[in-house]
Every structure is written in C-alpha cells, then in structure tokens.
Tab-separated table of C-alpha atoms in Angstrom:
chain	number	residue	atom	x	y	z
A	1	MET	CA	0.000	0.000	0.000
A	2	ASP	CA	1.346	3.448	-0.956
A	3	GLN	CA	1.477	6.253	1.550
A	4	LYS	CA	0.298	9.712	0.515
A	5	SER	CA	0.844	13.031	2.360
A	6	VAL	CA	-1.673	15.841	2.026
A	7	LEU	CA	-1.280	19.348	3.444
A	8	VAL	CA	-4.543	20.105	5.219
A	9	LYS	CA	-3.623	23.569	6.490
A	10	LYS	CA	-0.330	25.421	6.444
A	11	GLY	CA	0.945	25.978	9.982
A	12	TYR	CA	2.245	29.161	11.541
A	13	GLU	CA	5.398	30.477	9.937
A	14	ALA	CA	7.593	32.570	12.217
A	15	PRO	CA	8.309	36.101	10.985
A	16	ILE	CA	12.039	35.346	11.103
A	17	HIS	CA	12.543	32.155	9.142
A	18	ASP	CA	15.473	32.948	6.836
A	19	PHE	CA	17.902	33.958	9.576
A	20	GLU	CA	21.364	33.582	8.080
A	21	ILE	CA	24.365	35.774	8.870
A	22	LEU	CA	27.085	35.743	6.218
A	23	THR	CA	30.538	37.299	6.370
A	24	MET	CA	31.871	39.305	3.445
A	25	ASP	CA	33.502	36.028	2.297
A	26	PHE	CA	30.040	34.343	2.326
A	27	GLU	CA	30.870	32.218	5.386
A	28	ASP	CA	27.756	31.378	7.404
A	29	ILE	CA	28.458	32.352	11.029
A	30	THR	CA	24.856	32.182	12.235
A	31	TYR	CA	25.364	29.272	14.628
A	32	ASP	CA	28.735	30.597	15.847
A	33	ILE	CA	26.852	33.677	17.027
A	34	LEU	CA	23.751	31.911	18.339
A	35	GLU	CA	25.733	29.275	20.238
A	36	SER	CA	28.330	31.649	21.701
A	37	GLU	CA	28.690	31.465	25.466
A	38	LYS	CA	30.134	34.980	25.437
A	39	PRO	CA	27.883	37.909	24.535
A	40	VAL	CA	27.941	38.893	20.851
A	41	THR	CA	26.906	42.438	19.968
A	42	LEU	CA	25.065	42.830	16.672
A	43	VAL	CA	24.553	46.307	15.244
A	44	THR	CA	21.759	46.395	12.681
A	45	MET	CA	21.783	48.757	9.720
A	46	TYR	CA	19.304	47.313	7.228
A	47	ASP	CA	20.188	49.937	4.582
A	48	LEU	CA	23.517	51.740	4.925
A	49	ASN	CA	22.334	54.560	2.664
A	50	LYS	CA	19.495	55.285	5.103
A	51	THR	CA	21.510	54.781	8.317
A	52	ASP	CA	21.432	57.690	10.768
A	53	ARG	CA	24.964	59.133	10.488
A	54	SER	CA	24.587	61.065	13.751
A	55	GLN	CA	24.983	57.767	15.636
A	56	MET	CA	28.351	56.769	14.125
A	57	ASP	CA	30.443	57.878	17.118
A	58	LYS	CA	28.334	55.600	19.337
A	59	LEU	CA	28.690	52.797	16.819
A	60	LEU	CA	32.488	53.037	16.758
A	61	ARG	CA	32.679	53.386	20.556
A	62	LEU	CA	30.497	50.295	20.985
A	63	TYR	CA	32.746	48.339	18.605
A	64	ALA	CA	35.886	49.477	20.486
A	65	GLU	CA	34.385	48.558	23.878
A	66	CYS	CA	33.426	45.068	22.689
A	67	THR	CA	36.875	44.533	21.199
A	68	MET	CA	38.581	45.646	24.442
A	69	ARG	CA	36.464	43.133	26.420
A	70	GLY	CA	37.381	40.363	23.972
A	71	GLU	CA	33.793	40.072	22.763
A	72	LYS	CA	32.620	39.820	19.164
A	73	CYS	CA	30.799	42.706	17.526
A	74	TYR	CA	29.344	42.550	14.031
A	75	PHE	CA	27.579	45.121	11.871
A	76	LEU	CA	24.651	43.463	10.087
A	77	THR	CA	23.280	44.966	6.896
A	78	GLY	CA	21.170	44.166	3.893
A	79	SER	CA	23.292	46.487	1.745
A	80	GLY	CA	25.649	45.294	-0.976
A	81	GLU	CA	29.422	45.080	-0.976
A	82	ASP	CA	30.041	48.461	-2.669
A	83	ASP	CA	27.832	50.243	-0.128
A	84	ILE	CA	29.569	48.409	2.731
A	85	TYR	CA	33.053	49.500	1.635
A	86	ALA	CA	31.918	53.083	1.012
A	87	PHE	CA	30.207	53.249	4.415
A	88	ALA	CA	33.218	51.709	6.188
A	89	GLN	CA	35.507	54.282	4.614
A	90	GLU	CA	33.107	57.086	5.559
A	91	ILE	CA	33.177	56.095	9.247
A	92	GLY	CA	36.940	55.532	9.284
A	93	LEU	CA	37.290	51.755	9.018
A	94	ASP	CA	39.880	50.282	6.702
A	95	GLU	CA	38.940	47.574	4.206
A	96	GLN	CA	40.365	44.713	6.308
A	97	THR	CA	38.418	45.762	9.411
A	98	ALA	CA	35.276	46.190	7.317
A	99	GLU	CA	35.626	42.611	6.055
A	100	GLN	CA	35.934	41.326	9.636
A	101	VAL	CA	33.052	43.375	11.043
A	102	PHE	CA	30.369	43.659	8.365
A	103	CYS	CA	28.029	40.765	7.672
A	104	THR	CA	25.042	40.520	5.393
A	105	ILE	CA	21.565	39.414	6.294
A	106	ASP	CA	18.130	39.875	4.775
A	107	PRO	CA	17.040	43.507	5.412
A	108	VAL	CA	13.448	42.485	6.191
A	109	THR	CA	14.765	40.174	8.893
A	110	LEU	CA	16.793	43.050	10.349
A	111	LYS	CA	13.732	45.319	10.417
A	112	THR	CA	11.801	42.566	12.183
A	113	ILE	CA	14.444	42.302	14.899
A	114	VAL	CA	15.127	46.035	15.440
A	115	ARG	CA	13.267	48.758	13.542
A	116	ALA	CA	15.953	51.374	14.222
A	117	ASN	CA	18.618	52.060	11.613
A	118	PRO	CA	21.025	51.701	13.409
A	119	GLY	CA	19.871	49.488	16.210
A	120	MET	CA	21.666	46.893	18.261
A	121	PHE	CA	21.084	43.714	20.160
A	122	VAL	CA	23.240	41.375	22.196
A	123	VAL	CA	22.930	37.592	21.906
A	124	GLN	CA	24.291	35.065	24.376
A	125	ASN	CA	23.622	31.320	24.237
A	126	GLY	CA	20.935	31.891	21.606
A	127	THR	CA	19.007	34.419	23.699
A	128	ILE	CA	18.667	38.144	23.079
A	129	ILE	CA	19.809	39.675	26.364
A	130	GLU	CA	19.741	43.315	25.278
A	131	LYS	CA	18.082	45.313	22.476
A	132	HIS	CA	18.255	49.070	21.771
A	133	ASN	CA	17.871	51.823	19.273
A	134	LEU	CA	21.443	53.190	19.097
A	135	LYS	CA	20.036	56.622	19.997
A	136	GLN	CA	19.125	55.211	23.439
A	137	LEU	CA	22.724	54.405	24.359
C-alpha cells in the first residue's frame, strides 16, 4: 500500500525564518553567534544609505568597547558590498576591518528584529539579552 501526504492547512510560519548571517567572504556564522557562550553584539543597519549618520560615534565606541572586552561585535546589513566598503571608509574603518566586522543578512529580517537604523542587540547562548535603538545608548 502506498502512503500519501496531504497538506490540510499550512501551519504558523515565524516572521524570522530565513535567519542567516554571512561574512563578506560568504561564510555562514549564524550558529557561531547563536551558540556563543560569550555575549555577541550585533549592530543592525538594514540599509547603509538610510543609516542615521549622527549615531556613528556611538557605533564606533560600541565596537571598540566590545573589542577591548574580547567580545565579538558585528555590523549586520542588507546592503551590498560596494555600499559596505563606502560606508566603512566614511566612518573611518579600513577595508580589512570592514571585512571582519560587516556581515550581510536579509534587510526584512533586520527590520523585524530592530526597527531602528542603526539598532543593536546582544545575543548570548541563543538568547537576546539586550536590544536598543542606538540613539538610546
């Protein structure tokens, strides 16, 4: 006897279902971040061309503080490579640092997590332990 599957009703689909964080070299570091026992700070800028430039000093200070504590800090964006390099240069990051810090992710996913541009959240052991609009810091 053959078995046949029939979809009766599509179940709930979470708003964040394509969560994938890629480095500039297209390495998937999603699970490295989600499974980290140390806090990982993620700055969200879904569109670098629309990012609030008045918050860049806070952004760079946050990155420096994380680095001094030995914690990871990534800038997540939905923007393309050319925009990333131009933005990095504008805020004073060299190309090598930009390639270590910037990661790409679907911009709709970023807006779902934090509406601010820029915003930030901290993940530890797969749990968001902090979430802010960068203006609040």
